[in-house]
Amino acid sequence: MNFYKIARSILFKFEAEKAHHLTINGLRAMQLLGITSLMTPRVKNNSIKVMGLTFPNRIGLAAGLDKSGHCINGFGSMGFGFVEIGTITPRPQSGNPQPRLFRLKNHEAIINRMGFNNPGIDKAIDNVTKSAKGYDGIVGINIGKNKITPNEKALDDYMILLRKAYGIADYITINVSSPNTSGLRELQSPEFARGLLSPLMKERNNLREDHGKNVPIAVKLDPDMSHEQINLLADLFLELKIDAVIATNTTISRDEVKKHHLASEQGGLSGKPIHSKSNEAISKFYGALNDDIPIIGVGGISSKKDAEEKIAAGAKLLQIYTGLVYQGPSLVKELLSIE
Ligand SMILES: Cc1cc2nc3c(=O)[nH]c(=O)nc-3n(C[C@H](O)[C@H](O)[C@H](O)COP(=O)(O)O)c2cc1C
C-alpha cells in the first residue's frame, strides 16, 4: 500500500470539502517547512515548448485545486510542469452554500458547485508571489467574473483581472465554462465571445509593450458544446490569434453516472466519466483549429493510457484534478513517464 492510499483512507472519512482543506493546509505546512521536495519524483527532462513558453514537462495541475494560489511550490514538488491557480475573480467571494462538493467514489468522479470561492485578485497575487518561490515550472492564472457582475459587464471584470495578473502570470486562462456561475457559459456563444475576447487580446498586446514580456492567453471551454458551436468558436480563436484552448471543464451531463444516488446534485461532473466526452471535444477542436492553436487537454485522466489518448486526440499539454484526488501524487509520476 502506498503512502497516499493510507492518507486517502483517512481523508475520505471526512466530508469532501473538509478533506480538501486538510490537504491544502498540509501542503502549505510542508512548503513552510521546506520539505515538499521529499515528494519530488526523479524524472528525465521532458521539456516542451507551447504558446512560446518552455514547460519542464507536459503535465499540469488543473484550475480549482489551488484556488487561492497558496501551494504552487507544493504542487510543483509533485512533479507538475505547470500549475494553474484560480479561478480568481476581481473581488473576493465565498461561493455557493455548503455542501457543494461530492465524491462519487465508485466512478472515481466528483460533482462540484463551488461557485468560484476565492480571495480576489489582489490577495491571490500576494499568495502567488509567496508560494511560487523556488518553483521553476510555469504558473497559469485562471480568471473569471464575480457572481454579481452581469454578463453585459463581464468584460470589465476580465479587463481588471488581465491587467492585474499580467505582471506575475506566465499565462492567463479566460474561464467562460464553469457551470456554477449562473449565465457564465453564455459567454462561450460566438457573439458574446467576440465582444469579450477581441478587446482582451488588444489589451494583452498593449500590456506586452508596457511589460516587455508576452503573456499568452488561453480560453477554457466546456465539453457540452455542439460541433457547430465548436467550429464557430475555432474560427473566432484563429481570427483573434488566441494562444491556446483548454478543453475541457466539467460537464453538466449525468449520462455516465445516472444511477448514482448523488447524480441529481447540481454542478459540474469531473473525473473518469468525462474522459471520452472531453476527448471528443478535443478532437473536434483539433480538427477545426488545424493544429494552429495548441490544445491543453483535461478531463478524466486517471492513467498513462488516458493521457496518451488525450495526446492522440490532439492535446499538447495535459492537466489533472480529480485523478489526483483519487490516486495521489503517484499519478503525476506515472504520467511523467509519457514520451
Ligand atoms: C472541485 C473542483 C473545482 C473546480 N474549480 C474550477 C475552477 O475554479 N476553475 C476552472 O476553470 N475549473 C475548475 N474545475 C475544473 C477542473 O479544472 C477540470 O477542468 C475538470 O475537473 C476536469 O478535469 P478532471 O476530470 O481531471 O478533474 C474544478 C474541478 C473540481 C473537481
Short mmCIF file of C-alpha atoms and ligand atoms in Angstrom, two decimals:
data_model
loop_
_atom_site.label_atom_id
_atom_site.label_comp_id
_atom_site.label_asym_id
_atom_site.label_seq_id
_atom_site.Cartn_x
_atom_site.Cartn_y
_atom_site.Cartn_z
CA MET A 1 0.00 0.00 0.00
CA ASN A 2 1.50 3.35 -0.95
CA PHE A 3 1.52 6.34 1.39
CA TYR A 4 -1.28 8.17 -0.43
CA LYS A 5 -3.60 5.15 -0.16
CA ILE A 6 -3.29 5.35 3.64
CA ALA A 7 -3.69 9.15 3.60
CA ARG A 8 -6.71 8.82 1.30
CA SER A 9 -8.44 6.28 3.51
CA ILE A 10 -8.21 8.86 6.31
CA LEU A 11 -9.08 11.89 4.15
CA PHE A 12 -12.12 10.16 2.62
CA LYS A 13 -13.58 9.72 6.11
CA PHE A 14 -14.05 13.50 6.14
CA GLU A 15 -16.69 15.41 4.24
CA ALA A 16 -15.22 16.24 0.79
CA GLU A 17 -14.58 19.97 1.29
CA LYS A 18 -13.05 19.42 4.73
CA ALA A 19 -10.68 16.84 3.20
CA HIS A 20 -9.77 19.38 0.53
CA HIS A 21 -8.83 21.99 3.16
CA LEU A 22 -6.84 19.44 5.15
CA THR A 23 -4.84 18.55 2.03
CA ILE A 24 -4.16 22.17 1.07
CA ASN A 25 -3.19 23.08 4.65
CA GLY A 26 -0.91 20.04 4.88
CA LEU A 27 0.80 21.03 1.67
CA ARG A 28 1.17 24.63 2.86
CA ALA A 29 2.75 23.41 6.09
CA MET A 30 5.20 21.26 4.10
CA GLN A 31 6.03 24.31 1.96
CA LEU A 32 6.72 26.41 5.04
CA LEU A 33 8.94 23.70 6.49
CA GLY A 34 10.75 23.44 3.16
CA ILE A 35 10.17 19.69 2.93
CA THR A 36 7.98 19.44 -0.17
CA SER A 37 10.98 18.28 -2.21
CA LEU A 38 10.72 14.95 -0.33
CA MET A 39 7.80 14.17 -2.67
CA THR A 40 9.54 15.13 -5.88
CA PRO A 41 9.77 12.23 -8.33
CA ARG A 42 13.00 11.83 -10.25
CA VAL A 43 12.18 12.24 -13.92
CA LYS A 44 14.14 12.89 -17.03
CA ASN A 45 13.94 16.27 -18.70
CA ASN A 46 10.89 16.24 -20.93
CA SER A 47 10.60 19.92 -21.72
CA ILE A 48 8.17 21.06 -24.36
CA LYS A 49 7.57 24.47 -25.97
CA VAL A 50 3.92 25.52 -26.20
CA MET A 51 2.44 29.05 -26.54
CA GLY A 52 6.03 30.31 -26.79
CA LEU A 53 6.75 29.11 -23.22
CA THR A 54 9.08 26.29 -22.24
CA PHE A 55 7.28 23.83 -19.95
CA PRO A 56 9.57 21.45 -17.99
CA ASN A 57 7.08 18.69 -18.85
CA ARG A 58 3.56 18.46 -20.23
CA ILE A 59 1.69 17.54 -17.03
CA GLY A 60 -0.11 20.36 -15.23
CA LEU A 61 -2.42 20.89 -12.27
CA ALA A 62 -5.89 21.96 -13.47
CA ALA A 63 -7.62 25.04 -12.05
CA GLY A 64 -9.76 24.71 -8.94
CA LEU A 65 -7.49 22.73 -6.65
CA ASP A 66 -5.15 25.57 -5.72
CA LYS A 67 -7.95 28.12 -5.95
CA SER A 68 -6.15 30.81 -3.95
CA GLY A 69 -2.59 30.27 -5.19
CA HIS A 70 -1.26 29.12 -1.80
CA CYS A 71 0.53 25.95 -2.83
CA ILE A 72 2.32 26.42 -6.15
CA ASN A 73 5.67 25.17 -4.91
CA GLY A 74 3.98 22.32 -3.04
CA PHE A 75 2.18 21.06 -6.13
CA GLY A 76 5.29 21.75 -8.20
CA SER A 77 7.17 19.38 -5.93
CA MET A 78 4.86 16.56 -7.02
CA GLY A 79 6.43 16.95 -10.45
CA PHE A 80 3.90 19.20 -12.19
CA GLY A 81 5.47 21.16 -15.04
CA PHE A 82 2.78 23.80 -14.67
CA VAL A 83 0.29 24.85 -12.04
CA GLU A 84 -2.89 26.77 -12.89
CA ILE A 85 -4.37 28.64 -9.93
CA GLY A 86 -7.89 30.05 -9.58
CA THR A 87 -10.46 30.71 -10.79
CA ILE A 88 -9.80 34.19 -9.41
CA THR A 89 -12.40 36.97 -9.58
CA PRO A 90 -11.80 40.74 -9.15
CA ARG A 91 -13.36 40.88 -5.67
CA PRO A 92 -13.25 38.10 -3.07
CA GLN A 93 -16.32 35.87 -2.91
CA SER A 94 -17.39 32.98 -0.73
CA GLY A 95 -19.02 30.80 -3.39
CA ASN A 96 -22.17 28.72 -3.06
CA PRO A 97 -23.56 27.42 0.25
CA GLN A 98 -22.11 24.14 1.54
CA PRO A 99 -22.29 21.22 0.92
CA ARG A 100 -21.07 21.88 -2.63
CA LEU A 101 -18.53 19.13 -3.25
CA PHE A 102 -19.47 15.45 -3.61
CA ARG A 103 -17.44 12.29 -4.23
CA LEU A 104 -18.89 9.58 -6.47
CA LYS A 105 -16.32 7.05 -5.32
CA ASN A 106 -17.27 4.05 -7.42
CA HIS A 107 -16.97 6.23 -10.54
CA GLU A 108 -13.77 7.98 -9.37
CA ALA A 109 -15.70 11.18 -10.03
CA ILE A 110 -16.62 14.44 -8.32
CA ILE A 111 -19.61 16.74 -8.61
CA ASN A 112 -18.89 20.30 -7.52
CA ARG A 113 -20.81 23.54 -7.40
CA MET A 114 -18.19 25.58 -5.56
CA GLY A 115 -19.03 28.82 -7.40
CA PHE A 116 -15.60 30.49 -7.57
CA ASN A 117 -14.88 30.79 -3.85
CA ASN A 118 -11.62 32.76 -3.88
CA PRO A 119 -9.78 35.59 -2.11
CA GLY A 120 -9.96 38.09 -5.01
CA ILE A 121 -7.17 39.11 -7.37
CA ASP A 122 -5.17 41.36 -5.02
CA LYS A 123 -4.78 38.70 -2.33
CA ALA A 124 -4.20 36.00 -4.97
CA ILE A 125 -1.28 37.97 -6.41
CA ASP A 126 0.20 38.19 -2.94
CA ASN A 127 -0.23 34.42 -2.46
CA VAL A 128 1.30 33.58 -5.82
CA THR A 129 4.28 35.83 -5.19
CA LYS A 130 4.98 33.92 -1.98
CA SER A 131 4.10 30.36 -2.95
CA ALA A 132 5.77 30.30 -6.39
CA LYS A 133 9.16 31.00 -4.80
CA GLY A 134 11.50 28.16 -5.68
CA TYR A 135 9.18 26.70 -8.34
CA ASP A 136 10.80 26.55 -11.76
CA GLY A 137 7.70 25.47 -13.70
CA ILE A 138 5.05 27.57 -15.43
CA VAL A 139 2.34 29.41 -13.46
CA GLY A 140 -1.06 29.99 -15.05
CA ILE A 141 -3.70 32.29 -13.57
CA ASN A 142 -7.29 31.36 -14.36
CA ILE A 143 -9.70 34.31 -14.24
CA GLY A 144 -13.50 34.65 -14.10
CA LYS A 145 -16.15 37.23 -13.39
CA ASN A 146 -17.73 37.84 -9.99
CA LYS A 147 -21.15 36.28 -9.45
CA ILE A 148 -22.85 39.66 -9.08
CA THR A 149 -21.41 41.02 -12.34
CA PRO A 150 -23.95 40.68 -15.16
CA ASN A 151 -22.69 39.24 -18.47
CA GLU A 152 -23.09 42.65 -20.11
CA LYS A 153 -20.40 43.95 -17.71
CA ALA A 154 -18.25 40.80 -17.71
CA LEU A 155 -15.60 42.43 -19.90
CA ASP A 156 -14.90 45.00 -17.15
CA ASP A 157 -14.13 42.18 -14.68
CA TYR A 158 -11.88 40.27 -17.10
CA MET A 159 -10.08 43.51 -18.04
CA ILE A 160 -9.29 44.28 -14.38
CA LEU A 161 -8.05 40.72 -13.90
CA LEU A 162 -5.93 40.69 -17.06
CA ARG A 163 -4.20 43.94 -16.11
CA LYS A 164 -3.57 42.89 -12.52
CA ALA A 165 -2.46 39.31 -13.25
CA TYR A 166 -0.24 40.20 -16.20
CA GLY A 167 2.84 41.03 -14.17
CA ILE A 168 3.07 37.70 -12.35
CA ALA A 169 1.40 35.13 -14.65
CA ASP A 170 3.26 33.06 -17.22
CA TYR A 171 -0.08 32.55 -18.99
CA ILE A 172 -3.64 33.63 -18.27
CA THR A 173 -6.76 31.49 -18.76
CA ILE A 174 -10.08 33.13 -19.54
CA ASN A 175 -12.63 30.86 -17.89
CA VAL A 176 -16.04 31.05 -19.56
CA SER A 177 -17.05 27.46 -18.95
CA SER A 178 -17.74 26.79 -15.26
CA PRO A 179 -21.35 25.66 -14.82
CA ASN A 180 -21.59 27.08 -11.30
CA THR A 181 -21.76 30.80 -12.01
CA SER A 182 -25.17 31.45 -13.45
CA GLY A 183 -25.00 32.52 -17.12
CA LEU A 184 -21.20 32.21 -17.37
CA ARG A 185 -21.36 29.64 -20.17
CA GLU A 186 -23.34 32.11 -22.30
CA LEU A 187 -20.03 33.92 -22.72
CA GLN A 188 -18.98 30.97 -24.91
CA SER A 189 -21.60 31.85 -27.50
CA PRO A 190 -19.77 33.23 -30.56
CA GLU A 191 -21.42 36.68 -30.21
CA PHE A 192 -20.50 37.13 -26.52
CA ALA A 193 -17.11 35.52 -27.04
CA ARG A 194 -16.12 38.05 -29.71
CA GLY A 195 -17.20 41.00 -27.57
CA LEU A 196 -15.16 39.63 -24.68
CA LEU A 197 -12.06 38.19 -26.32
CA SER A 198 -11.38 40.78 -29.00
CA PRO A 199 -10.81 43.69 -26.55
CA LEU A 200 -8.92 41.39 -24.16
CA MET A 201 -6.49 40.34 -26.90
CA LYS A 202 -6.00 44.01 -27.85
CA GLU A 203 -5.28 44.87 -24.24
CA ARG A 204 -2.88 41.93 -23.97
CA ASN A 205 -0.93 43.38 -26.89
CA ASN A 206 -0.74 46.77 -25.14
CA LEU A 207 0.38 45.09 -21.92
CA ARG A 208 3.06 43.20 -23.85
CA GLU A 209 4.55 46.56 -24.85
CA ASP A 210 4.26 48.01 -21.33
CA HIS A 211 5.72 44.97 -19.55
CA GLY A 212 8.22 43.91 -22.18
CA LYS A 213 7.01 40.30 -21.94
CA ASN A 214 4.39 38.27 -23.72
CA VAL A 215 1.80 36.52 -21.56
CA PRO A 216 -0.20 34.03 -23.67
CA ILE A 217 -3.98 33.87 -23.33
CA ALA A 218 -5.80 30.53 -23.14
CA VAL A 219 -9.58 30.09 -23.23
CA LYS A 220 -11.16 27.29 -21.17
CA LEU A 221 -14.26 25.62 -22.60
CA ASP A 222 -16.91 23.12 -21.57
CA PRO A 223 -17.45 19.63 -23.02
CA ASP A 224 -21.17 20.15 -23.61
CA MET A 225 -20.95 22.30 -26.75
CA SER A 226 -22.33 21.25 -30.13
CA HIS A 227 -19.97 20.55 -33.04
CA GLU A 228 -21.34 23.66 -34.75
CA GLN A 229 -20.52 25.86 -31.76
CA ILE A 230 -17.01 24.39 -31.61
CA ASN A 231 -16.45 25.21 -35.29
CA LEU A 232 -17.70 28.79 -34.88
CA LEU A 233 -15.53 29.35 -31.82
CA ALA A 234 -12.49 27.82 -33.50
CA ASP A 235 -12.85 30.30 -36.40
CA LEU A 236 -13.04 33.16 -33.92
CA PHE A 237 -9.99 31.93 -31.98
CA LEU A 238 -7.97 31.64 -35.21
CA GLU A 239 -9.01 35.15 -36.23
CA LEU A 240 -8.14 36.65 -32.82
CA LYS A 241 -4.94 34.60 -32.51
CA ILE A 242 -5.87 33.13 -29.13
CA ASP A 243 -2.78 31.32 -27.80
CA ALA A 244 -4.37 28.08 -26.51
CA VAL A 245 -7.64 26.28 -25.89
CA ILE A 246 -8.19 24.37 -22.64
CA ALA A 247 -10.61 21.51 -23.20
CA THR A 248 -12.42 20.79 -21.03
CA ASN A 249 -14.08 22.00 -17.90
CA THR A 250 -16.63 19.81 -16.05
CA THR A 251 -19.85 18.57 -17.68
CA ILE A 252 -23.45 19.17 -16.67
CA SER A 253 -24.40 15.81 -18.24
CA ARG A 254 -25.13 12.86 -15.93
CA ASP A 255 -25.35 10.20 -18.66
CA GLU A 256 -22.39 8.24 -17.29
CA VAL A 257 -23.45 8.32 -13.63
CA LYS A 258 -27.26 8.19 -13.96
CA LYS A 259 -27.84 5.57 -11.30
CA HIS A 260 -25.62 7.11 -8.61
CA HIS A 261 -27.53 8.48 -5.62
CA LEU A 262 -25.63 11.79 -5.92
CA ALA A 263 -26.23 12.17 -9.67
CA SER A 264 -29.00 14.70 -9.12
CA GLU A 265 -26.71 17.08 -7.18
CA GLN A 266 -26.33 20.26 -9.21
CA GLY A 267 -22.91 21.24 -10.52
CA GLY A 268 -20.13 20.05 -12.79
CA LEU A 269 -19.12 16.41 -13.06
CA SER A 270 -15.41 15.59 -13.36
CA GLY A 271 -13.18 12.52 -13.31
CA LYS A 272 -13.32 9.18 -15.12
CA PRO A 273 -16.88 9.53 -16.51
CA ILE A 274 -15.94 12.64 -18.54
CA HIS A 275 -12.81 11.24 -20.18
CA SER A 276 -14.41 10.29 -23.54
CA LYS A 277 -16.62 13.35 -23.68
CA SER A 278 -13.68 15.66 -23.17
CA ASN A 279 -11.65 13.71 -25.77
CA GLU A 280 -14.46 14.23 -28.28
CA ALA A 281 -14.32 17.98 -27.71
CA ILE A 282 -10.52 17.93 -28.07
CA SER A 283 -10.73 16.01 -31.38
CA LYS A 284 -13.32 18.42 -32.74
CA PHE A 285 -11.27 21.47 -31.74
CA TYR A 286 -8.14 19.86 -33.14
CA GLY A 287 -9.88 19.30 -36.46
CA ALA A 288 -11.21 22.86 -36.56
CA LEU A 289 -8.02 24.61 -35.43
CA ASN A 290 -5.73 22.89 -37.97
CA ASP A 291 -3.10 22.49 -35.28
CA ASP A 292 -2.56 26.29 -35.44
CA ILE A 293 -3.65 26.79 -31.82
CA PRO A 294 -2.40 24.30 -29.19
CA ILE A 295 -4.89 22.43 -27.02
CA ILE A 296 -4.42 21.75 -23.32
CA GLY A 297 -6.32 18.51 -22.66
CA VAL A 298 -8.08 17.98 -19.34
CA GLY A 299 -10.94 15.78 -18.16
CA GLY A 300 -10.87 12.35 -16.61
CA ILE A 301 -7.20 11.46 -16.88
CA SER A 302 -6.52 8.70 -14.39
CA SER A 303 -3.82 6.64 -16.11
CA LYS A 304 -0.98 6.86 -18.59
CA LYS A 305 -3.28 5.30 -21.20
CA ASP A 306 -5.88 8.08 -20.69
CA ALA A 307 -3.16 10.68 -21.09
CA GLU A 308 -1.91 9.08 -24.30
CA GLU A 309 -5.46 9.07 -25.66
CA LYS A 310 -5.73 12.80 -24.96
CA ILE A 311 -2.48 13.39 -26.84
CA ALA A 312 -3.74 11.21 -29.71
CA ALA A 313 -6.92 13.35 -29.77
CA GLY A 314 -4.77 16.45 -30.29
CA ALA A 315 -3.68 17.76 -26.87
CA LYS A 316 -0.15 19.16 -26.49
CA LEU A 317 -0.26 19.70 -22.73
CA LEU A 318 -2.35 17.87 -20.12
CA GLN A 319 -3.92 18.79 -16.80
CA ILE A 320 -5.39 16.72 -14.00
CA TYR A 321 -7.57 17.35 -10.96
CA THR A 322 -9.95 14.53 -9.99
CA GLY A 323 -7.44 11.78 -10.80
CA LEU A 324 -5.07 13.38 -8.30
CA VAL A 325 -7.75 13.32 -5.59
CA TYR A 326 -8.34 9.58 -6.10
CA GLN A 327 -4.81 8.43 -6.82
CA GLY A 328 -2.50 10.97 -5.25
CA PRO A 329 0.93 12.13 -6.41
CA SER A 330 1.85 8.70 -7.85
CA LEU A 331 -0.42 9.55 -10.80
CA VAL A 332 1.77 12.55 -11.63
CA LYS A 333 4.82 10.31 -11.56
CA GLU A 334 3.12 7.77 -13.84
CA LEU A 335 2.11 10.48 -16.31
CA LEU A 336 5.62 11.91 -16.36
CA SER A 337 6.83 8.68 -17.93
CA ILE A 338 4.97 9.50 -21.16
CA GLU A 339 7.36 10.03 -24.06
C1 LIG B 1 -13.84 20.78 -7.01
C2 LIG B 1 -13.49 21.33 -8.35
C3 LIG B 1 -13.35 22.69 -8.51
C4 LIG B 1 -13.03 23.22 -9.76
N1 LIG B 1 -12.86 24.57 -9.90
C5 LIG B 1 -12.50 25.08 -11.10
C6 LIG B 1 -12.28 26.47 -11.25
O1 LIG B 1 -12.37 27.25 -10.30
N2 LIG B 1 -11.95 26.94 -12.48
C7 LIG B 1 -11.83 26.10 -13.57
O2 LIG B 1 -11.51 26.58 -14.66
N3 LIG B 1 -12.01 24.78 -13.45
C8 LIG B 1 -12.34 24.25 -12.25
N4 LIG B 1 -12.53 22.90 -12.13
C9 LIG B 1 -12.45 22.05 -13.34
C10 LIG B 1 -11.09 21.38 -13.49
O3 LIG B 1 -10.07 22.34 -13.66
C11 LIG B 1 -11.10 20.42 -14.70
O4 LIG B 1 -11.28 21.17 -15.88
C12 LIG B 1 -12.19 19.37 -14.60
O5 LIG B 1 -12.36 18.92 -13.28
C13 LIG B 1 -11.89 18.15 -15.49
O6 LIG B 1 -10.67 17.54 -15.12
P1 LIG B 1 -10.58 16.26 -14.14
O7 LIG B 1 -11.55 15.25 -14.66
O8 LIG B 1 -9.14 15.82 -14.22
O9 LIG B 1 -10.96 16.73 -12.78
C14 LIG B 1 -12.85 22.36 -10.88
C15 LIG B 1 -12.99 20.97 -10.71
C16 LIG B 1 -13.31 20.45 -9.47
C17 LIG B 1 -13.44 18.96 -9.31
#
